[in-house]
Amino acid sequence: EQLSINFANEKLQQHFNSHMFTLEQQLYSEEGIAWSHITWQDNREIIDSLEKKPLGLFCIIDSECLMPNATDATCLSKIYNSFKTSKIVYKPSRFASTNFAVAHYAGEVIYDVVSFLEKNTDKLHADITNLLKSSGNALLKSLFSDPRFAPE
């Protein structure tokens, strides 16, 4: 949950930076307005490390959720292996063996993978599943009539 919140903050920061710095400086140049170049931290590499397909952190977690014998430990191992040389996603030296770190624009955040896969597995509420089963749309009806979507 915290990883998703921090990812959203990364995207908001990128949007802010793009509009406040890149686009404004471009506009000043186009209009011939004198201005001093402002350097700012571009967080594109952080966002790519999290969302880029097929090697981003979210893709690794999602693909691990599809594996029948996956555990939080196997997920963490894949994260470590995928980001061996990364300065964005890495194994923190001073924390528990179930942790990984992300160097967000606002600073380092340590995440614990315990229950990561469980939390990442999408489970639909029974009311939604039943509603989709009774849909007038044949595709939705057939998809959600599948026993794999049975409410727990």
Tab-separated table of C-alpha atoms in Angstrom:
chain	number	residue	atom	x	y	z
A	1	GLU	CA	0.000	0.000	0.000
A	2	GLN	CA	2.756	2.420	0.933
A	3	LEU	CA	4.625	1.579	-2.258
A	4	SER	CA	1.553	2.525	-4.318
A	5	ILE	CA	1.154	5.792	-2.418
A	6	ASN	CA	4.821	6.648	-2.900
A	7	PHE	CA	4.588	5.759	-6.594
A	8	ALA	CA	1.629	8.134	-6.953
A	9	ASN	CA	3.715	10.829	-5.260
A	10	GLU	CA	6.547	10.162	-7.737
A	11	LYS	CA	4.118	10.627	-10.626
A	12	LEU	CA	2.743	13.839	-9.104
A	13	GLN	CA	6.267	15.165	-8.584
A	14	GLN	CA	7.117	14.357	-12.197
A	15	HIS	CA	3.985	16.157	-13.402
A	16	PHE	CA	4.806	19.181	-11.254
A	17	ASN	CA	8.423	19.261	-12.455
A	18	SER	CA	7.369	18.921	-16.072
A	19	HIS	CA	4.900	21.770	-15.869
A	20	MET	CA	6.795	24.090	-13.573
A	21	PHE	CA	10.247	23.687	-15.049
A	22	THR	CA	10.383	22.046	-18.462
A	23	LEU	CA	7.281	23.558	-20.048
A	24	GLU	CA	7.755	26.999	-18.478
A	25	GLN	CA	11.381	27.182	-19.612
A	26	GLN	CA	10.327	26.085	-23.091
A	27	LEU	CA	7.628	28.774	-23.132
A	28	TYR	CA	10.105	31.461	-21.997
A	29	SER	CA	12.480	30.446	-24.789
A	30	GLU	CA	9.711	30.501	-27.402
A	31	GLU	CA	8.577	33.951	-26.293
A	32	GLY	CA	12.104	35.334	-26.043
A	33	ILE	CA	11.857	36.004	-22.321
A	34	ALA	CA	15.183	36.250	-20.519
A	35	TRP	CA	15.482	33.670	-17.777
A	36	SER	CA	18.057	31.756	-15.792
A	37	HIS	CA	18.196	28.019	-16.290
A	38	ILE	CA	16.894	26.113	-13.285
A	39	THR	CA	18.244	22.652	-12.640
A	40	TRP	CA	15.915	20.200	-11.004
A	41	GLN	CA	15.960	16.529	-10.101
A	42	ASP	CA	14.299	14.473	-12.824
A	43	ASN	CA	12.678	11.411	-11.262
A	44	ARG	CA	12.034	9.586	-14.572
A	45	GLU	CA	14.566	6.867	-13.651
A	46	ILE	CA	12.717	6.202	-10.390
A	47	ILE	CA	9.358	5.956	-12.154
A	48	ASP	CA	10.820	3.659	-14.815
A	49	SER	CA	12.285	1.406	-12.120
A	50	LEU	CA	8.824	1.053	-10.641
A	51	GLU	CA	6.498	0.899	-13.645
A	52	LYS	CA	8.474	0.037	-16.770
A	53	LYS	CA	7.444	-3.179	-18.485
A	54	PRO	CA	8.586	-5.929	-18.283
A	55	LEU	CA	11.346	-5.262	-15.734
A	56	GLY	CA	9.852	-2.702	-13.372
A	57	LEU	CA	9.188	-3.475	-9.740
A	58	PHE	CA	5.397	-3.614	-10.185
A	59	CYS	CA	5.757	-6.056	-13.098
A	60	ILE	CA	8.002	-8.300	-11.045
A	61	ILE	CA	5.507	-8.337	-8.183
A	62	ASP	CA	2.566	-8.917	-10.543
A	63	SER	CA	4.301	-11.758	-12.371
A	64	GLU	CA	5.263	-13.367	-9.090
A	65	CYS	CA	1.587	-13.308	-8.041
A	66	LEU	CA	0.809	-15.466	-11.080
A	67	MET	CA	3.275	-18.164	-10.063
A	68	PRO	CA	1.606	-21.063	-8.211
A	69	ASN	CA	4.363	-21.596	-5.620
A	70	ALA	CA	5.434	-18.002	-5.215
A	71	THR	CA	6.216	-16.670	-1.782
A	72	ASP	CA	7.252	-13.305	-0.436
A	73	ALA	CA	10.806	-14.703	-0.252
A	74	THR	CA	10.845	-15.714	-3.937
A	75	CYS	CA	9.450	-12.308	-4.846
A	76	LEU	CA	12.179	-10.556	-2.859
A	77	SER	CA	14.818	-12.743	-4.500
A	78	LYS	CA	13.549	-11.729	-7.957
A	79	ILE	CA	13.573	-8.079	-6.922
A	80	TYR	CA	17.182	-8.356	-5.714
A	81	ASN	CA	18.249	-10.206	-8.882
A	82	SER	CA	16.480	-7.769	-11.202
A	83	PHE	CA	17.946	-4.699	-9.541
A	84	LYS	CA	21.461	-5.995	-8.695
A	85	THR	CA	23.204	-2.887	-9.971
A	86	SER	CA	20.418	-0.381	-9.360
A	87	LYS	CA	20.807	2.684	-7.187
A	88	ILE	CA	17.011	3.104	-7.212
A	89	VAL	CA	15.794	-0.299	-5.964
A	90	TYR	CA	18.273	-2.145	-3.782
A	91	LYS	CA	18.931	-4.360	-0.772
A	92	PRO	CA	19.411	-2.179	2.282
A	93	SER	CA	22.375	-3.223	4.375
A	94	ARG	CA	21.048	-2.288	7.779
A	95	PHE	CA	17.563	-3.790	7.813
A	96	ALA	CA	15.785	-7.142	8.012
A	97	SER	CA	16.244	-9.830	5.383
A	98	THR	CA	12.664	-9.253	4.221
A	99	ASN	CA	13.356	-5.664	3.182
A	100	PHE	CA	14.208	-3.809	0.018
A	101	ALA	CA	14.693	-0.086	-0.441
A	102	VAL	CA	13.620	2.441	-3.036
A	103	ALA	CA	15.406	5.756	-3.440
A	104	HIS	CA	12.362	7.979	-3.982
A	105	TYR	CA	12.735	11.662	-4.913
A	106	ALA	CA	11.977	12.568	-1.286
A	107	GLY	CA	14.437	10.033	0.148
A	108	GLU	CA	14.991	6.372	0.851
A	109	VAL	CA	12.009	4.250	1.866
A	110	ILE	CA	12.395	0.733	3.246
A	111	TYR	CA	9.670	-1.765	2.318
A	112	ASP	CA	8.986	-5.112	3.949
A	113	VAL	CA	7.820	-7.860	1.581
A	114	VAL	CA	5.920	-9.776	4.236
A	115	SER	CA	2.370	-10.183	2.829
A	116	PHE	CA	3.305	-8.315	-0.374
A	117	LEU	CA	1.936	-11.023	-2.653
A	118	GLU	CA	-1.211	-11.462	-0.606
A	119	LYS	CA	-1.915	-7.732	-0.684
A	120	ASN	CA	-1.172	-7.551	-4.399
A	121	THR	CA	-3.577	-10.334	-5.328
A	122	ASP	CA	-6.778	-8.773	-6.564
A	123	LYS	CA	-9.827	-10.205	-4.871
A	124	LEU	CA	-13.219	-8.928	-5.905
A	125	HIS	CA	-15.926	-8.468	-3.341
A	126	ALA	CA	-18.694	-11.086	-3.644
A	127	ASP	CA	-21.286	-8.433	-4.549
A	128	ILE	CA	-19.214	-7.278	-7.522
A	129	THR	CA	-18.581	-10.843	-8.687
A	130	ASN	CA	-22.290	-11.691	-8.494
A	131	LEU	CA	-23.203	-8.502	-10.350
A	132	LEU	CA	-20.763	-9.333	-13.160
A	133	LYS	CA	-22.057	-12.918	-13.344
A	134	SER	CA	-25.529	-11.560	-14.026
A	135	SER	CA	-24.307	-9.032	-16.590
A	136	GLY	CA	-26.077	-8.669	-19.922
A	137	ASN	CA	-22.624	-8.637	-21.527
A	138	ALA	CA	-21.884	-12.214	-22.609
A	139	LEU	CA	-18.121	-11.868	-22.220
A	140	LEU	CA	-18.344	-10.533	-18.655
A	141	LYS	CA	-20.902	-13.147	-17.757
A	142	SER	CA	-18.718	-15.979	-19.046
A	143	LEU	CA	-15.558	-14.633	-17.417
A	144	PHE	CA	-17.076	-14.244	-14.000
A	145	SER	CA	-19.003	-17.501	-14.123
A	146	ASP	CA	-15.599	-19.192	-14.104
A	147	PRO	CA	-15.058	-21.005	-10.752
A	148	ARG	CA	-11.745	-19.151	-10.265
A	149	PHE	CA	-13.792	-16.023	-9.570
A	150	ALA	CA	-16.026	-17.612	-6.961
A	151	PRO	CA	-16.311	-15.449	-3.851
A	152	GLU	CA	-14.381	-16.718	-0.871
